Amino acid sequence: MFAAFDDTDSTESMCTTFLATELVKALRVYDLIGLPRLVRLNPAVPWKTRGNGALCVRFGVGRGQGQMVGEIDGIPIYSYERMYEEADRTTVLETAERIVQKWSRTTEGASPGLVVSEGKPAQRLYWEAVRGIVEKEDTLRELQKIGADIVGWEGGRGIIGASAAMAWRPHDRTYEIITYRSPDRWGTPRHLEDGSVRDMDLKYTTTFNNYDHRTDRRAISPHTNCPVLFGVRGDDPTELMNAVFSLRSETPARWLMFLSNQGTDDHLISAEPTLPDRSYDFKATVAEAPRTIAGGHVIVPVSISTGRLEAAAYEPTKEFRELVRALRPGDRVRLFGELRAEPRTLNIEKMQVISTVIERQKVSNPRCPECGGSTKSMGSGGGYRCKKCGHRNELEAESVEVPRTIVPGWYEPPVCARRHLGKPLKRMRS
Ligand code: ATP
């Protein structure tokens, strides 16, 4: 039996993944079938609170060898690949309803949705929600087809995300172990040793987005008052567990491993940008030299087949802006990023420099071909006139090649400025 939910938290507090741990705890008469799923959806959706994440958990009576995938308040949690029997639908529905109702931040703007079903909705619900904007009516029609139970609070917008999470059939996947604090610590400073995060990042190479080695800052713990202590992401579940247990921190009250679409690039549409609030992967030619605007954002105008587009590396992308600033007209690039509506700008999340042009810098006007004297420019397109004999010429100014500071290759922003869904370059090579 699948139970999926979304839109339970506010920007201030809580975390939808914590509800998953509460649900797993409340339904511990059943086993987890597969891992709980943390599914990120379109990061450009204007009404998301933070990371646009939705959750789906499957319950049943497990069959075969169980794997320990978490611990909640001292209770080990096991997951099974196969099951003997489905969990009772009414039990799952009523328990999930009670948990979502109890923990949702409806007074702070949350619009929770809960979906319980034996079968999954069509896969397209996931792809549309991760790459586009979905209408709730469309989701409801699909849910009706599979006979799902649906509960919504305060408009129940979370039904869209919940259904998309349930509809996900991974073609690429990663894992995240999230640890949680005991409630008496919520809102207090988190104790987690940065040095242990740095060491973990270097040692466990299948984990990603943990630590910014340039600024010496960890990226695995949130800055809000939510129950999360930290979350570590990786490609290999066994190594991920070892990585997490190598960290030195306050003792987590719970931890749980999730299967996720984080770090997969599933949100990217392979096409030139058209509609806003979507993310694209496309090739372009740099049209003008980049410029820096107020706030330290770097803007680079690029040409695509439909015309011009302004692409931006925003201030939070830090040193990545230097790379974008190093682009020159004529460079060929492949850009990955979200098209914003207003101003209509592409927020660069990652780029591949395909080829660079030779950059030259003028050092002097040409010498006169008649007498060798120095020349004076006659203005744009007017050529040069010899200061000595008056002869006019159309020669090129003398220039030297300037070494380029950017070479063809792949570039990404630092760990702290990455999208949940963005595939880190580290994963692209694997
Ligand atoms: P957190 O990451 O902290 O869990 P969040 O960023 O996921 O928070 P939500 O509170 O879940 O934010 O709000 C996102 C809302 O947008 C949900 O109601 C979800 O159903 C809806 N939503 C998600 N993706 C889409 C989409 N592609 N089209 C329309 N609505 C969407």
Coordinates of C-alpha atoms and ligand atoms in Angstrom, one line a residue:
M1 CA 0.0 0.0 0.0
F2 CA 1.5 3.3 -1.1
A3 CA 1.0 6.4 1.1
A4 CA 2.2 9.7 -0.4
F5 CA 2.0 13.2 1.0
D6 CA 3.3 16.7 0.3
D7 CA 2.9 20.4 1.3
T8 CA 2.9 19.8 5.0
D9 CA 5.5 22.3 6.1
S10 CA 6.1 26.0 6.1
T11 CA 9.3 28.0 5.4
E12 CA 9.8 28.3 9.1
S13 CA 9.6 24.9 10.5
M14 CA 9.0 21.1 10.1
C15 CA 10.1 19.0 7.2
T16 CA 7.9 16.6 5.2
T17 CA 10.5 13.9 5.6
F18 CA 10.0 14.0 9.3
L19 CA 6.4 13.0 8.8
A20 CA 7.6 10.0 6.9
T21 CA 9.5 8.9 10.0
E22 CA 6.3 9.5 12.1
L23 CA 4.3 7.4 9.7
V24 CA 6.8 4.6 9.6
K25 CA 6.8 4.6 13.4
A26 CA 3.0 4.6 13.7
L27 CA 2.7 1.8 11.1
R28 CA 5.4 -0.4 12.5
V29 CA 3.1 -3.4 12.5
Y30 CA 4.0 -3.4 8.8
D31 CA 7.3 -3.6 7.0
L32 CA 8.6 -1.1 4.5
I33 CA 8.4 -2.4 1.0
G34 CA 11.3 -0.8 -0.8
L35 CA 12.8 2.4 0.6
P36 CA 10.7 5.5 1.5
R37 CA 11.0 7.8 -1.5
L38 CA 12.0 11.5 -1.4
V39 CA 11.0 12.9 -4.7
R40 CA 12.0 16.4 -5.7
L41 CA 9.7 18.1 -8.2
N42 CA 10.0 21.2 -10.5
P43 CA 12.3 23.5 -8.6
A44 CA 10.8 26.5 -10.5
V45 CA 7.3 26.0 -9.1
P46 CA 6.5 29.5 -7.7
W47 CA 4.6 28.2 -4.7
K48 CA 7.1 25.8 -3.3
T49 CA 8.3 26.4 0.3
R50 CA 11.9 25.2 -0.1
G51 CA 13.1 22.3 -2.1
N52 CA 9.8 21.1 -3.6
G53 CA 10.1 17.6 -2.1
A54 CA 7.3 15.1 -1.8
L55 CA 7.2 11.7 0.0
C56 CA 6.0 8.2 -0.8
V57 CA 6.2 5.2 1.5
R58 CA 5.0 1.6 0.8
F59 CA 3.8 -0.7 3.5
G60 CA 3.1 -4.4 3.5
V61 CA 4.3 -7.7 5.0
G62 CA 7.8 -8.2 3.9
R63 CA 9.2 -11.3 2.2
G64 CA 12.8 -12.6 2.1
Q65 CA 15.7 -10.9 3.7
G66 CA 15.0 -7.5 5.3
Q67 CA 17.6 -4.7 5.2
M68 CA 18.0 -2.3 8.1
V69 CA 17.3 1.1 6.6
G70 CA 16.8 3.3 9.7
E71 CA 16.2 3.6 13.4
I72 CA 13.4 5.5 15.0
D73 CA 13.4 6.2 18.7
G74 CA 15.3 3.0 19.3
I75 CA 13.3 0.8 16.9
P76 CA 15.2 -0.6 14.0
I77 CA 13.4 -0.2 10.6
Y78 CA 13.6 -2.9 8.0
S79 CA 12.9 -2.7 4.3
Y80 CA 12.0 -5.7 2.0
E81 CA 12.2 -5.9 -1.7
R82 CA 9.2 -8.1 -2.0
M83 CA 6.1 -8.7 0.0
Y84 CA 3.7 -11.5 1.0
E85 CA 0.8 -9.2 1.6
E86 CA -0.4 -5.7 1.2
A87 CA -1.0 -3.5 4.3
D88 CA -4.6 -2.9 5.2
R89 CA -5.8 0.1 3.2
T90 CA -8.0 1.5 6.0
T91 CA -5.3 1.2 8.6
V92 CA -2.8 3.0 6.3
L93 CA -5.2 5.7 5.3
E94 CA -6.5 6.5 8.8
T95 CA -3.0 6.4 10.3
A96 CA -1.5 8.6 7.6
E97 CA -4.5 11.0 7.9
R98 CA -3.9 11.4 11.6
I99 CA -0.2 12.0 11.2
V100 CA -0.5 14.5 8.4
Q101 CA -3.2 16.3 10.2
K102 CA -1.1 16.4 13.4
W103 CA 2.2 17.6 11.9
S104 CA 1.1 19.9 9.1
R105 CA 1.7 23.6 9.3
T106 CA -1.7 24.5 7.9
T107 CA -1.8 27.8 10.0
E108 CA 1.5 28.8 8.3
G109 CA 0.3 28.4 4.7
A110 CA 0.7 24.6 4.1
S111 CA -1.8 23.0 1.8
P112 CA -1.3 19.3 2.6
G113 CA -2.3 16.4 0.4
L114 CA -2.4 12.7 1.1
V115 CA -2.9 9.9 -1.4
V116 CA -3.2 6.2 -0.5
S117 CA -3.3 3.6 -3.2
E118 CA -2.5 0.0 -4.0
G119 CA -1.3 0.8 -7.5
K120 CA 0.7 3.7 -8.8
P121 CA -0.7 6.4 -11.0
A122 CA 0.7 6.9 -14.6
Q123 CA 4.3 7.7 -14.8
R124 CA 3.5 10.9 -16.8
L125 CA 2.3 12.5 -13.5
Y126 CA 5.9 12.4 -12.3
W127 CA 7.5 13.7 -15.5
E128 CA 5.0 16.6 -15.8
A129 CA 5.5 17.6 -12.2
V130 CA 9.3 17.4 -12.3
R131 CA 9.6 19.3 -15.5
G132 CA 6.4 21.4 -15.8
I133 CA 3.4 22.8 -14.0
V134 CA 0.5 20.4 -13.2
E135 CA -3.2 21.2 -12.8
K136 CA -4.8 19.6 -9.8
E137 CA -7.8 18.5 -11.9
D138 CA -5.5 16.5 -14.1
T139 CA -4.0 14.8 -11.1
L140 CA -7.4 14.0 -9.7
R141 CA -8.6 12.5 -13.0
E142 CA -5.6 10.2 -13.0
L143 CA -6.1 9.2 -9.3
Q144 CA -9.7 8.4 -10.0
K145 CA -8.6 5.9 -12.7
I146 CA -6.5 3.9 -10.1
G147 CA -9.2 4.2 -7.3
A148 CA -6.9 6.1 -4.9
D149 CA -8.0 7.5 -1.6
I150 CA -7.4 11.2 -1.5
V151 CA -7.4 13.6 1.4
G152 CA -6.6 17.3 1.2
W153 CA -6.4 20.1 3.8
E154 CA -6.5 23.9 3.1
G155 CA -7.0 23.4 -0.6
G156 CA -5.0 20.2 -0.8
R157 CA -2.5 21.4 -3.3
G158 CA -0.1 18.8 -1.9
I159 CA -2.1 16.1 -3.8
I160 CA -0.2 17.1 -6.9
G161 CA 3.2 16.5 -5.4
A162 CA 2.1 13.4 -3.5
S163 CA 0.7 11.8 -6.7
A164 CA 3.9 12.7 -8.6
A165 CA 6.0 11.1 -5.9
M166 CA 3.9 7.9 -6.1
A167 CA 4.2 7.9 -9.9
W168 CA 8.0 8.0 -10.0
R169 CA 9.6 5.0 -11.6
P170 CA 13.4 5.7 -11.3
H171 CA 15.6 5.4 -14.3
D172 CA 18.4 7.1 -12.3
R173 CA 18.4 7.2 -8.5
T174 CA 20.4 8.3 -5.5
Y175 CA 20.0 7.7 -1.8
E176 CA 19.9 10.0 1.2
I177 CA 20.2 9.2 4.8
I178 CA 18.5 11.9 6.9
T179 CA 19.0 12.1 10.7
Y180 CA 16.7 13.8 13.1
R181 CA 17.1 15.5 16.4
S182 CA 15.1 14.8 19.5
P183 CA 12.3 17.3 19.9
D184 CA 13.9 19.0 23.0
R185 CA 16.8 20.1 20.7
W186 CA 14.7 21.6 17.9
G187 CA 15.6 25.2 17.4
T188 CA 18.9 24.9 19.3
P189 CA 22.3 25.1 17.5
R190 CA 23.2 21.8 15.9
H191 CA 26.3 20.0 17.1
L192 CA 28.1 18.5 14.2
E193 CA 31.8 18.7 13.7
D194 CA 32.8 20.3 10.4
G195 CA 36.1 18.4 10.3
S196 CA 34.3 15.1 10.3
V197 CA 32.1 16.2 7.4
R198 CA 35.2 17.2 5.4
D199 CA 36.9 13.9 6.1
M200 CA 33.7 12.0 5.2
D201 CA 33.5 13.9 1.9
L202 CA 37.1 13.0 1.0
K203 CA 36.9 9.4 2.1
Y204 CA 33.5 8.2 0.9
T205 CA 33.7 9.2 -2.7
T206 CA 30.2 8.0 -3.8
T207 CA 28.6 10.6 -1.5
F208 CA 28.1 14.1 -2.9
N209 CA 27.2 17.7 -2.1
N210 CA 28.6 17.4 1.5
Y211 CA 31.3 20.0 1.9
D212 CA 32.6 23.2 0.3
H213 CA 36.4 22.7 0.5
R214 CA 37.1 26.2 -0.7
T215 CA 35.2 28.0 2.0
D216 CA 35.4 25.2 4.5
R217 CA 31.7 25.0 5.0
R218 CA 29.5 22.0 5.4
A219 CA 26.3 21.7 3.2
I220 CA 24.5 18.8 4.9
S221 CA 22.6 20.5 7.7
P222 CA 19.7 23.0 7.3
H223 CA 19.7 26.5 8.8
T224 CA 16.1 26.4 9.9
N225 CA 14.5 25.2 13.2
C226 CA 13.3 22.0 11.6
P227 CA 13.9 18.5 13.1
V228 CA 16.6 17.5 10.6
L229 CA 20.1 17.2 12.0
F230 CA 21.7 16.5 8.7
G231 CA 21.3 14.6 5.4
V232 CA 24.0 12.8 3.4
R233 CA 23.5 11.9 -0.2
G234 CA 25.2 9.2 -2.2
D235 CA 25.1 6.6 -4.9
D236 CA 25.9 3.5 -2.9
P237 CA 23.6 2.6 0.1
T238 CA 26.2 0.6 2.0
E239 CA 28.9 3.3 1.7
L240 CA 26.4 6.0 2.5
M241 CA 25.6 4.3 5.8
N242 CA 29.3 4.0 6.6
A243 CA 29.8 7.6 5.7
V244 CA 27.0 8.8 8.0
F245 CA 28.2 6.7 10.9
S246 CA 31.7 8.2 10.5
L247 CA 30.4 11.7 11.4
R248 CA 30.9 13.2 14.8
S249 CA 27.7 14.9 16.0
E250 CA 25.0 15.0 18.7
T251 CA 23.2 11.6 18.8
P252 CA 20.4 11.6 16.3
A253 CA 17.0 10.4 17.7
R254 CA 16.2 8.8 14.4
W255 CA 17.6 8.2 11.0
L256 CA 16.1 6.9 7.8
M257 CA 17.4 6.1 4.3
F258 CA 15.4 7.4 1.4
L259 CA 15.5 6.5 -2.3
S260 CA 15.5 9.8 -4.3
N261 CA 15.7 11.5 -7.7
Q262 CA 18.1 14.1 -6.2
G263 CA 21.1 14.6 -8.3
T264 CA 19.7 13.1 -11.4
D265 CA 18.9 16.1 -13.7
D266 CA 15.4 14.7 -14.2
H267 CA 14.1 18.3 -14.1
L268 CA 15.8 19.3 -17.3
I269 CA 14.0 19.6 -20.7
S270 CA 16.4 19.0 -23.6
A271 CA 15.4 21.9 -25.7
E272 CA 16.0 25.7 -26.1
P273 CA 14.1 27.6 -23.4
T274 CA 10.5 28.6 -24.3
L275 CA 8.1 28.6 -21.3
P276 CA 9.2 30.1 -18.0
D277 CA 9.2 28.2 -14.7
R278 CA 10.9 25.2 -16.3
S279 CA 14.5 24.1 -16.6
Y280 CA 16.4 23.4 -19.8
D281 CA 19.5 21.8 -21.2
F282 CA 20.5 23.5 -24.5
K283 CA 23.4 24.8 -26.6
A284 CA 24.0 28.5 -27.3
T285 CA 26.7 30.9 -28.6
V286 CA 27.9 33.7 -26.4
A287 CA 26.6 36.9 -28.1
E288 CA 28.1 39.7 -26.0
A289 CA 30.8 40.0 -23.3
P290 CA 29.4 39.2 -19.8
R291 CA 28.6 42.1 -17.5
T292 CA 28.2 42.4 -13.7
I293 CA 25.1 44.0 -12.4
A294 CA 24.1 45.4 -8.9
G295 CA 24.2 42.7 -6.3
G296 CA 27.2 41.0 -8.0
H297 CA 25.1 38.9 -10.4
V298 CA 26.8 38.2 -13.8
I299 CA 24.8 38.4 -17.0
V300 CA 25.8 36.9 -20.3
P301 CA 23.7 37.4 -23.4
V302 CA 23.6 34.3 -25.6
S303 CA 22.2 33.5 -29.0
I304 CA 19.8 30.6 -29.6
S305 CA 17.9 29.7 -32.8
T306 CA 14.9 31.9 -31.7
G307 CA 17.0 34.9 -30.8
R308 CA 18.7 36.4 -27.8
L309 CA 18.5 35.2 -24.2
E310 CA 20.1 36.6 -21.1
A311 CA 21.7 33.9 -18.9
A312 CA 22.7 34.7 -15.3
A313 CA 25.1 33.4 -12.7
Y314 CA 23.6 34.9 -9.5
E315 CA 25.6 36.0 -6.5
P316 CA 25.0 32.9 -4.4
T317 CA 26.9 30.9 -7.0
K318 CA 30.1 32.6 -5.8
E319 CA 33.2 31.6 -7.7
F320 CA 31.2 30.1 -10.5
R321 CA 30.5 33.7 -11.6
E322 CA 34.2 34.1 -12.4
L323 CA 33.9 31.4 -15.0
V324 CA 30.8 32.9 -16.6
R325 CA 32.5 36.2 -16.6
A326 CA 35.4 34.7 -18.5
L327 CA 33.2 33.8 -21.5
R328 CA 33.6 35.8 -24.7
P329 CA 31.4 36.4 -27.8
G330 CA 31.6 33.4 -30.1
D331 CA 32.2 30.8 -27.4
R332 CA 30.0 27.8 -27.7
V333 CA 28.3 26.6 -24.6
R334 CA 25.8 24.1 -23.3
L335 CA 23.8 25.6 -20.6
F336 CA 21.6 24.0 -17.9
G337 CA 19.2 26.1 -15.9
E338 CA 15.8 27.5 -15.1
L339 CA 14.0 30.1 -17.1
R340 CA 12.5 32.8 -14.9
A341 CA 9.5 34.7 -15.9
E342 CA 10.4 38.2 -14.7
P343 CA 13.0 39.3 -15.7
R344 CA 13.1 36.7 -18.4
T345 CA 16.5 35.2 -17.5
L346 CA 18.1 31.8 -17.5
N347 CA 19.5 30.9 -14.1
I348 CA 22.6 28.9 -15.0
E349 CA 22.9 25.8 -12.8
K350 CA 25.8 24.2 -14.7
M351 CA 27.6 24.6 -18.0
Q352 CA 29.7 22.9 -20.5
V353 CA 32.1 25.1 -22.5
I354 CA 32.1 23.3 -25.9
S355 CA 34.7 25.6 -27.7
T356 CA 36.3 28.9 -27.1
V357 CA 37.2 31.6 -29.6
I358 CA 40.7 33.2 -29.8
E359 CA 40.7 36.5 -28.0
R360 CA 42.9 39.3 -29.2
Q361 CA 43.7 42.6 -27.8
K362 CA 44.6 45.6 -29.9
V363 CA 48.1 47.0 -29.1
S364 CA 48.5 49.6 -31.9
N365 CA 47.2 51.0 -35.2
P366 CA 48.8 49.4 -38.3
R367 CA 52.0 50.9 -39.7
C368 CA 51.6 52.8 -43.0
P369 CA 52.2 50.3 -45.9
E370 CA 53.8 53.2 -48.0
C371 CA 56.2 54.8 -45.7
G372 CA 56.2 52.8 -42.5
G373 CA 54.9 55.8 -40.4
S374 CA 52.4 55.6 -37.6
T375 CA 48.7 55.9 -38.5
K376 CA 45.6 57.5 -37.0
S377 CA 42.2 55.8 -36.9
M378 CA 39.5 57.5 -39.2
G379 CA 36.7 56.2 -37.0
S380 CA 34.6 53.1 -37.2
G381 CA 35.0 51.5 -40.7
G382 CA 37.0 54.4 -41.9
G383 CA 40.4 52.7 -41.9
Y384 CA 43.7 54.5 -40.9
R385 CA 45.6 57.5 -42.3
C386 CA 49.3 57.9 -42.1
K387 CA 50.3 60.8 -39.9
K388 CA 53.5 61.3 -42.1
C389 CA 52.5 60.9 -45.7
G390 CA 48.7 61.0 -45.5
H391 CA 48.2 57.6 -47.2
R392 CA 44.9 55.8 -46.2
N393 CA 44.8 52.1 -45.5
E394 CA 42.3 49.4 -44.5
L395 CA 44.7 47.2 -42.6
E396 CA 43.8 45.5 -39.3
A397 CA 45.1 47.0 -36.1
E398 CA 48.0 45.2 -34.6
S399 CA 46.9 42.9 -31.8
V400 CA 48.2 40.1 -29.5
E401 CA 46.5 37.0 -28.5
V402 CA 45.2 37.1 -24.9
P403 CA 45.3 33.8 -23.0
R404 CA 41.8 32.7 -22.2
T405 CA 41.1 31.9 -18.5
I406 CA 38.4 29.4 -19.4
V407 CA 39.0 26.2 -21.4
P408 CA 36.5 23.8 -22.9
G409 CA 35.1 21.6 -20.1
W410 CA 32.4 21.2 -17.5
Y411 CA 31.7 23.7 -14.8
E412 CA 29.3 23.8 -11.8
P413 CA 28.5 26.2 -8.9
P414 CA 29.9 25.3 -5.4
V415 CA 28.0 22.8 -3.3
C416 CA 26.1 25.4 -1.3
A417 CA 24.5 26.8 -4.5
R418 CA 23.3 23.6 -6.2
R419 CA 19.8 22.4 -6.9
H420 CA 18.6 19.3 -5.2
L421 CA 17.8 17.8 -8.6
G422 CA 21.0 19.0 -10.4
K423 CA 23.3 16.2 -11.3
P424 CA 26.7 17.0 -9.8
L425 CA 29.6 16.7 -12.2
K426 CA 31.0 14.0 -9.9
R427 CA 28.0 11.8 -10.8
M428 CA 28.2 12.6 -14.5
R429 CA 31.6 11.0 -14.8
S430 CA 30.4 7.8 -13.0
Ligands
ATP1 P1 10.0 21.1 1.4 O1 11.0 20.9 0.4 O2 10.4 21.8 2.7 O3 9.2 19.8 1.7 P2 8.5 22.2 -0.6 O4 9.4 23.1 -1.3 O5 8.3 20.8 -1.0 O6 8.9 22.1 0.9 P3 5.7 22.2 -0.6 O7 5.2 22.7 0.7 O8 5.7 20.8 -0.8 O9 7.1 22.9 -0.7 O10 5.0 23.0 -1.7 C1 5.0 22.6 -3.0 C2 3.6 22.6 -3.6 O11 3.7 22.6 -5.0 C3 2.9 21.3 -3.2 O12 1.6 21.6 -2.9 C4 2.9 20.5 -4.5 O13 1.8 19.6 -4.6 C5 2.9 21.5 -5.6 N1 3.7 21.2 -6.7 C6 4.8 20.5 -6.8 N2 5.2 20.4 -8.1 C7 4.3 21.0 -8.9 C8 4.1 21.1 -10.3 N3 5.0 20.7 -11.1 N4 3.0 21.8 -10.7 C9 2.1 22.2 -9.8 N5 2.2 22.1 -8.5 C10 3.3 21.5 -8.0

